[in-house]
Amino acid sequence: MASSAVLLLILMVVAPTVHGHTHTPGGTPAARFWEAALPDSPMPESIVHLVQKGTDHSPLQQHHSAAMILPNACLGYSYRIICNSPAQQASSVEGLFFRESDMRVGRTMMVALPAFDPAPFLPRKAAERIPFSNLTDALDRFGIAPGSQEAARVGETLSTCREAPLAGEKKACATSLEGVVLSATRMLATSRPLAAAASALPNSGLPRRAYTVQAIKPLGGGGGGSVACHSRAYPYAVYECHMMEGSSEEAYVVSIRGSSGLPTVDMAAVCHFDTSNWIPAHPAFKILGTHPGGSPVCHFLPYADLMFGVKLANNA
């Protein structure tokens, strides 16, 4: 099933495509691929920016720092990571995590997301020509000083991508936008169309304040599984995609609004209902007052992270 879905996706991209969404950087292979694979999901503005940035200012000619959303923050995507100082890290990511019980229309929650300027996407053909496994080669190619903080971040990304998945987890790293979409398609293993979402916040982040939940919508209609793809620190865009098998996760688009006069922001979010294999030192447990295997842990997706779900019949 998965292989046939991927083959169908490739054939769709080769065929002529109709006019795309206004949010898509038309003309690029990545844009055409996205439109064919996800015809009912306009490319998020953050991804549009990274595709266009990679076209106008290629990482192969112009150095882009291997940025992290928050240094050493353990944002919840590598559940086995032990943070260097869990108490400090908990305070730095407090605005990302929330309880499943807080996700109700009319409820108020404290939200804060930091500024983040991730590296741009390389065109798929360019990315496929670059070896992605050796730290020394990566540092030499992009002129990164060995022993520097940036070198350490690049090394951490390579190590994370080499790690075996947790029990019941599917994971893969992708070095192009097309690779991200194909990874999600393989993991979801369905012939149904996919839905995609990203948090619609600027790369300057969201200031820490109380936000009221305006609306909640399960991604794709809910119940069909979801894949989260997170930007990793590298000189060009590298995403780690993963999902847990079974029904232990659910993805949503949550509309939140700050004080009166501020616009509503549509945030991609995921709730983890089984945290039994997470490390006890994970900062989410301190923030939410729970423990491995306890109450669900939910979090928003930072700027330019992606979520994919199965689009069920009669649902957007």
Short mmCIF file of C-alpha atoms in Angstrom, two decimals:
data_model
loop_
_atom_site.label_atom_id
_atom_site.label_comp_id
_atom_site.label_asym_id
_atom_site.label_seq_id
_atom_site.Cartn_x
_atom_site.Cartn_y
_atom_site.Cartn_z
CA MET A 1 0.00 0.00 0.00
CA ALA A 2 2.73 2.46 0.96
CA SER A 3 4.87 1.78 -2.12
CA SER A 4 1.89 2.13 -4.46
CA ALA A 5 0.94 5.45 -2.84
CA VAL A 6 4.46 6.79 -3.34
CA LEU A 7 4.53 5.61 -6.98
CA LEU A 8 1.18 7.30 -7.63
CA LEU A 9 2.52 10.50 -6.07
CA ILE A 10 5.58 10.49 -8.34
CA LEU A 11 3.42 9.91 -11.44
CA MET A 12 1.16 12.80 -10.45
CA VAL A 13 4.13 15.14 -10.23
CA VAL A 14 5.43 14.15 -13.67
CA ALA A 15 2.01 14.88 -15.22
CA PRO A 16 1.03 18.47 -16.12
CA THR A 17 -0.43 20.41 -13.20
CA VAL A 18 -3.22 22.97 -13.08
CA HIS A 19 -2.95 26.48 -11.65
CA GLY A 20 -1.68 26.33 -8.09
CA HIS A 21 -2.57 28.09 -4.89
CA THR A 22 -1.68 31.72 -4.49
CA HIS A 23 0.57 30.85 -1.53
CA THR A 24 2.83 28.61 -3.61
CA PRO A 25 6.10 29.84 -5.19
CA GLY A 26 5.03 28.79 -8.67
CA GLY A 27 7.49 27.43 -11.17
CA THR A 28 9.80 25.58 -8.80
CA PRO A 29 9.89 21.77 -8.85
CA ALA A 30 9.15 21.75 -5.11
CA ALA A 31 6.00 23.84 -5.67
CA ARG A 32 4.76 21.58 -8.46
CA PHE A 33 5.43 18.51 -6.33
CA TRP A 34 3.51 19.97 -3.38
CA GLU A 35 0.53 20.94 -5.54
CA ALA A 36 0.30 17.44 -7.02
CA ALA A 37 0.75 15.66 -3.70
CA LEU A 38 -1.42 17.95 -1.57
CA PRO A 39 -3.91 19.64 -3.93
CA ASP A 40 -6.24 20.73 -1.13
CA SER A 41 -3.53 21.95 1.28
CA PRO A 42 -1.95 25.26 0.22
CA MET A 43 1.75 25.42 0.97
CA PRO A 44 2.17 27.18 4.36
CA GLU A 45 3.71 30.64 4.19
CA SER A 46 6.72 29.51 6.24
CA ILE A 47 7.49 26.77 3.71
CA VAL A 48 6.92 29.15 0.80
CA HIS A 49 9.55 31.40 2.38
CA LEU A 50 12.09 28.59 2.82
CA VAL A 51 11.62 27.33 -0.75
CA GLN A 52 11.96 30.82 -2.22
CA LYS A 53 14.89 31.66 0.05
CA GLY A 54 16.71 28.53 -1.12
CA THR A 55 16.12 29.55 -4.74
CA ASP A 56 17.20 33.17 -4.33
CA HIS A 57 20.04 32.59 -1.86
CA SER A 58 21.25 29.01 -2.25
CA PRO A 59 22.98 27.57 0.83
CA LEU A 60 25.60 26.23 -1.59
CA GLN A 61 26.70 29.79 -2.38
CA GLN A 62 25.62 31.71 0.72
CA HIS A 63 26.23 30.37 4.21
CA HIS A 64 23.20 29.92 6.45
CA SER A 65 23.84 29.20 10.10
CA ALA A 66 22.68 25.82 11.38
CA ALA A 67 20.07 27.44 13.61
CA MET A 68 18.11 25.78 16.39
CA ILE A 69 14.70 26.87 17.59
CA LEU A 70 16.03 26.96 21.17
CA PRO A 71 19.56 25.83 22.09
CA ASN A 72 19.47 22.56 24.05
CA ALA A 73 15.76 23.00 24.68
CA CYS A 74 14.58 19.40 24.13
CA LEU A 75 11.30 20.46 22.60
CA GLY A 76 9.68 17.09 22.94
CA TYR A 77 10.53 15.56 19.60
CA SER A 78 13.40 13.36 20.76
CA TYR A 79 11.68 11.80 23.71
CA ARG A 80 14.78 10.01 24.97
CA ILE A 81 17.00 13.12 25.07
CA ILE A 82 18.19 14.07 28.54
CA CYS A 83 18.37 17.84 28.79
CA ASN A 84 21.54 19.31 30.29
CA SER A 85 19.52 21.22 32.88
CA PRO A 86 15.88 20.08 32.87
CA ALA A 87 14.61 22.83 35.19
CA GLN A 88 16.12 25.59 33.06
CA GLN A 89 14.94 23.98 29.83
CA ALA A 90 11.42 23.57 31.21
CA SER A 91 11.15 27.32 31.75
CA SER A 92 12.43 28.04 28.23
CA VAL A 93 9.79 25.88 26.49
CA GLU A 94 6.92 26.48 28.88
CA GLY A 95 4.82 28.27 26.27
CA LEU A 96 4.90 25.33 23.85
CA PHE A 97 3.34 22.58 25.97
CA PHE A 98 -0.25 22.40 27.18
CA ARG A 99 -2.74 19.91 28.59
CA GLU A 100 -5.26 18.16 26.37
CA SER A 101 -7.97 19.42 28.73
CA ASP A 102 -6.97 23.03 27.87
CA MET A 103 -7.87 22.47 24.23
CA ARG A 104 -11.47 23.64 24.50
CA VAL A 105 -13.13 26.58 22.76
CA GLY A 106 -13.19 29.51 25.15
CA ARG A 107 -10.37 28.24 27.35
CA THR A 108 -7.33 30.46 27.91
CA MET A 109 -3.72 29.26 27.93
CA MET A 110 -0.31 30.89 28.16
CA VAL A 111 1.53 30.56 24.85
CA ALA A 112 4.98 31.72 23.76
CA LEU A 113 7.05 30.71 20.75
CA PRO A 114 10.55 32.06 20.13
CA ALA A 115 11.87 33.68 16.98
CA PHE A 116 13.33 31.18 14.54
CA ASP A 117 15.01 31.57 11.16
CA PRO A 118 15.65 28.05 9.82
CA ALA A 119 17.88 27.24 6.88
CA PRO A 120 16.22 27.24 3.43
CA PHE A 121 15.38 24.23 1.29
CA LEU A 122 17.78 23.14 -1.40
CA PRO A 123 16.26 21.97 -4.68
CA ARG A 124 15.81 18.21 -4.52
CA LYS A 125 18.38 17.43 -7.23
CA ALA A 126 21.01 19.54 -5.47
CA ALA A 127 20.27 17.98 -2.08
CA GLU A 128 20.52 14.45 -3.47
CA ARG A 129 24.03 15.15 -4.79
CA ILE A 130 25.34 16.07 -1.32
CA PRO A 131 26.38 13.18 0.99
CA PHE A 132 24.45 13.34 4.24
CA SER A 133 26.23 11.23 6.82
CA ASN A 134 29.74 12.47 7.54
CA LEU A 135 30.33 15.38 9.92
CA THR A 136 33.81 16.22 8.63
CA ASP A 137 32.55 16.42 5.04
CA ALA A 138 29.66 18.67 6.08
CA LEU A 139 31.92 21.05 8.01
CA ASP A 140 34.38 21.27 5.11
CA ARG A 141 31.71 21.79 2.46
CA PHE A 142 29.99 24.63 4.32
CA GLY A 143 33.04 26.22 5.94
CA ILE A 144 32.01 25.51 9.54
CA ALA A 145 34.79 25.61 12.12
CA PRO A 146 35.35 22.27 13.89
CA GLY A 147 34.70 22.57 17.60
CA SER A 148 32.31 25.51 17.17
CA GLN A 149 28.76 25.57 18.51
CA GLU A 150 27.45 25.36 14.96
CA ALA A 151 29.58 22.27 14.31
CA ALA A 152 28.13 20.68 17.45
CA ARG A 153 24.58 21.38 16.25
CA VAL A 154 25.33 19.86 12.83
CA GLY A 155 26.82 16.80 14.53
CA GLU A 156 23.75 16.44 16.75
CA THR A 157 21.48 16.50 13.70
CA LEU A 158 23.50 13.76 11.99
CA SER A 159 23.44 11.67 15.17
CA THR A 160 19.70 12.14 15.57
CA CYS A 161 19.09 11.05 11.99
CA ARG A 162 21.21 7.91 12.51
CA GLU A 163 19.41 6.88 15.71
CA ALA A 164 17.13 3.87 15.54
CA PRO A 165 13.44 4.61 16.11
CA LEU A 166 11.74 3.94 19.41
CA ALA A 167 9.55 0.86 19.72
CA GLY A 168 6.45 1.49 17.64
CA GLU A 169 7.93 4.60 16.03
CA LYS A 170 8.57 5.33 12.36
CA LYS A 171 11.19 7.98 11.61
CA ALA A 172 13.24 9.36 8.72
CA CYS A 173 15.27 12.44 7.88
CA ALA A 174 14.65 14.33 4.64
CA THR A 175 16.92 16.86 2.90
CA SER A 176 14.37 18.36 0.49
CA LEU A 177 10.72 19.38 0.62
CA GLU A 178 9.87 16.55 -1.76
CA GLY A 179 11.65 14.16 0.60
CA VAL A 180 9.57 15.44 3.52
CA VAL A 181 6.30 14.80 1.67
CA LEU A 182 7.43 11.36 0.47
CA SER A 183 8.53 10.39 3.99
CA ALA A 184 5.12 11.31 5.39
CA THR A 185 3.38 9.42 2.57
CA ARG A 186 5.38 6.26 3.27
CA MET A 187 4.76 6.41 7.01
CA LEU A 188 1.02 6.96 6.71
CA ALA A 189 0.84 4.07 4.21
CA THR A 190 -2.46 5.07 2.65
CA SER A 191 -3.86 5.66 -0.81
CA ARG A 192 -6.09 8.45 0.55
CA PRO A 193 -5.13 12.09 0.00
CA LEU A 194 -3.06 13.77 2.69
CA ALA A 195 -3.65 17.02 4.54
CA ALA A 196 -0.77 19.22 5.70
CA ALA A 197 -0.53 22.05 8.22
CA ALA A 198 2.01 24.35 9.85
CA SER A 199 1.65 26.99 12.51
CA ALA A 200 0.73 30.27 10.80
CA LEU A 201 2.96 32.45 12.94
CA PRO A 202 5.76 34.77 11.76
CA ASN A 203 9.41 33.77 12.19
CA SER A 204 9.56 36.40 14.92
CA GLY A 205 7.49 34.01 17.04
CA LEU A 206 4.62 34.73 19.41
CA PRO A 207 5.03 36.91 22.50
CA ARG A 208 4.29 35.31 25.85
CA ARG A 209 0.71 36.14 26.81
CA ALA A 210 -2.68 34.58 27.42
CA TYR A 211 -4.42 33.33 24.28
CA THR A 212 -8.03 32.19 24.03
CA VAL A 213 -8.93 29.10 22.00
CA GLN A 214 -11.26 30.12 19.16
CA ALA A 215 -11.59 26.85 17.23
CA ILE A 216 -10.20 23.31 17.12
CA LYS A 217 -10.06 21.16 14.00
CA PRO A 218 -8.54 17.65 13.79
CA LEU A 219 -6.08 17.52 10.91
CA GLY A 220 -7.61 15.73 7.95
CA GLY A 221 -10.74 14.94 9.93
CA GLY A 222 -9.00 13.00 12.70
CA GLY A 223 -8.38 9.35 13.40
CA GLY A 224 -6.21 8.55 10.40
CA GLY A 225 -2.80 8.95 12.03
CA SER A 226 -0.35 11.81 11.71
CA VAL A 227 3.31 12.48 10.92
CA ALA A 228 5.23 15.39 12.45
CA CYS A 229 8.25 16.79 10.60
CA HIS A 230 10.62 19.02 12.57
CA SER A 231 13.32 21.35 11.26
CA ARG A 232 16.80 20.33 12.40
CA ALA A 233 19.98 22.39 12.69
CA TYR A 234 21.92 22.16 9.41
CA PRO A 235 23.31 24.57 6.76
CA TYR A 236 20.30 23.74 4.56
CA ALA A 237 16.84 22.47 5.45
CA VAL A 238 16.85 19.03 7.04
CA TYR A 239 13.66 17.68 8.57
CA GLU A 240 13.17 14.76 10.93
CA CYS A 241 9.78 13.14 10.34
CA HIS A 242 8.27 10.65 12.74
CA MET A 243 5.05 9.04 13.88
CA MET A 244 3.96 6.53 16.49
CA GLU A 245 2.00 3.54 15.26
CA GLY A 246 -1.50 2.99 16.58
CA SER A 247 -3.72 5.73 17.95
CA SER A 248 -1.37 7.28 20.51
CA GLU A 249 -1.20 10.70 18.78
CA GLU A 250 -3.67 13.14 17.28
CA ALA A 251 -2.92 16.26 15.22
CA TYR A 252 -4.98 19.45 15.23
CA VAL A 253 -5.18 22.98 13.92
CA VAL A 254 -5.97 25.16 16.94
CA SER A 255 -7.02 28.77 16.37
CA ILE A 256 -5.94 31.05 19.23
CA ARG A 257 -6.30 34.77 19.80
CA GLY A 258 -4.58 37.19 22.13
CA SER A 259 -6.11 40.31 23.66
CA SER A 260 -8.78 42.22 21.77
CA GLY A 261 -7.62 43.69 18.50
CA LEU A 262 -5.01 41.01 17.84
CA PRO A 263 -5.55 38.63 14.92
CA THR A 264 -6.39 34.96 15.32
CA VAL A 265 -3.44 32.62 14.74
CA ASP A 266 -3.93 29.09 13.40
CA MET A 267 -1.48 26.81 15.20
CA ALA A 268 -0.56 23.25 14.29
CA ALA A 269 -0.57 21.09 17.40
CA VAL A 270 -0.21 17.46 18.41
CA CYS A 271 -1.32 15.56 21.51
CA HIS A 272 0.59 12.48 22.68
CA PHE A 273 -1.69 10.10 24.57
CA ASP A 274 0.98 7.51 25.41
CA THR A 275 4.18 8.90 26.96
CA SER A 276 5.22 5.69 28.69
CA ASN A 277 8.53 5.48 26.77
CA TRP A 278 9.53 9.13 27.37
CA ILE A 279 12.34 9.82 29.82
CA PRO A 280 11.22 11.04 33.28
CA ALA A 281 13.45 14.14 32.92
CA HIS A 282 11.54 15.37 29.88
CA PRO A 283 10.66 19.07 30.48
CA ALA A 284 7.02 18.57 29.48
CA PHE A 285 6.41 16.54 32.62
CA LYS A 286 7.69 19.32 34.87
CA ILE A 287 5.68 21.95 33.00
CA LEU A 288 2.42 19.99 33.03
CA GLY A 289 2.83 18.20 36.36
CA THR A 290 2.64 14.72 34.92
CA HIS A 291 4.95 11.73 34.34
CA PRO A 292 5.72 9.01 31.76
CA GLY A 293 2.50 7.16 31.02
CA GLY A 294 0.42 9.84 32.74
CA SER A 295 -1.99 12.39 31.30
CA PRO A 296 -1.62 13.39 27.62
CA VAL A 297 1.09 15.86 26.59
CA CYS A 298 0.22 18.36 23.87
CA HIS A 299 2.41 20.95 22.18
CA PHE A 300 2.28 23.52 19.41
CA LEU A 301 4.58 23.25 16.40
CA PRO A 302 7.17 26.01 16.06
CA TYR A 303 7.68 28.05 12.90
CA ALA A 304 8.16 25.97 9.72
CA ASP A 305 7.54 22.58 11.34
CA LEU A 306 5.03 20.47 9.38
CA MET A 307 2.26 18.06 10.27
CA PHE A 308 0.67 15.58 7.86
CA GLY A 309 -2.51 13.56 8.30
CA VAL A 310 -4.79 11.32 6.31
CA LYS A 311 -7.61 13.27 4.72
CA LEU A 312 -10.77 11.36 5.52
CA ALA A 313 -13.84 11.48 3.28
CA ASN A 314 -15.90 14.68 3.48
CA ASN A 315 -13.25 16.41 5.59
CA ALA A 316 -10.81 19.18 4.67
#
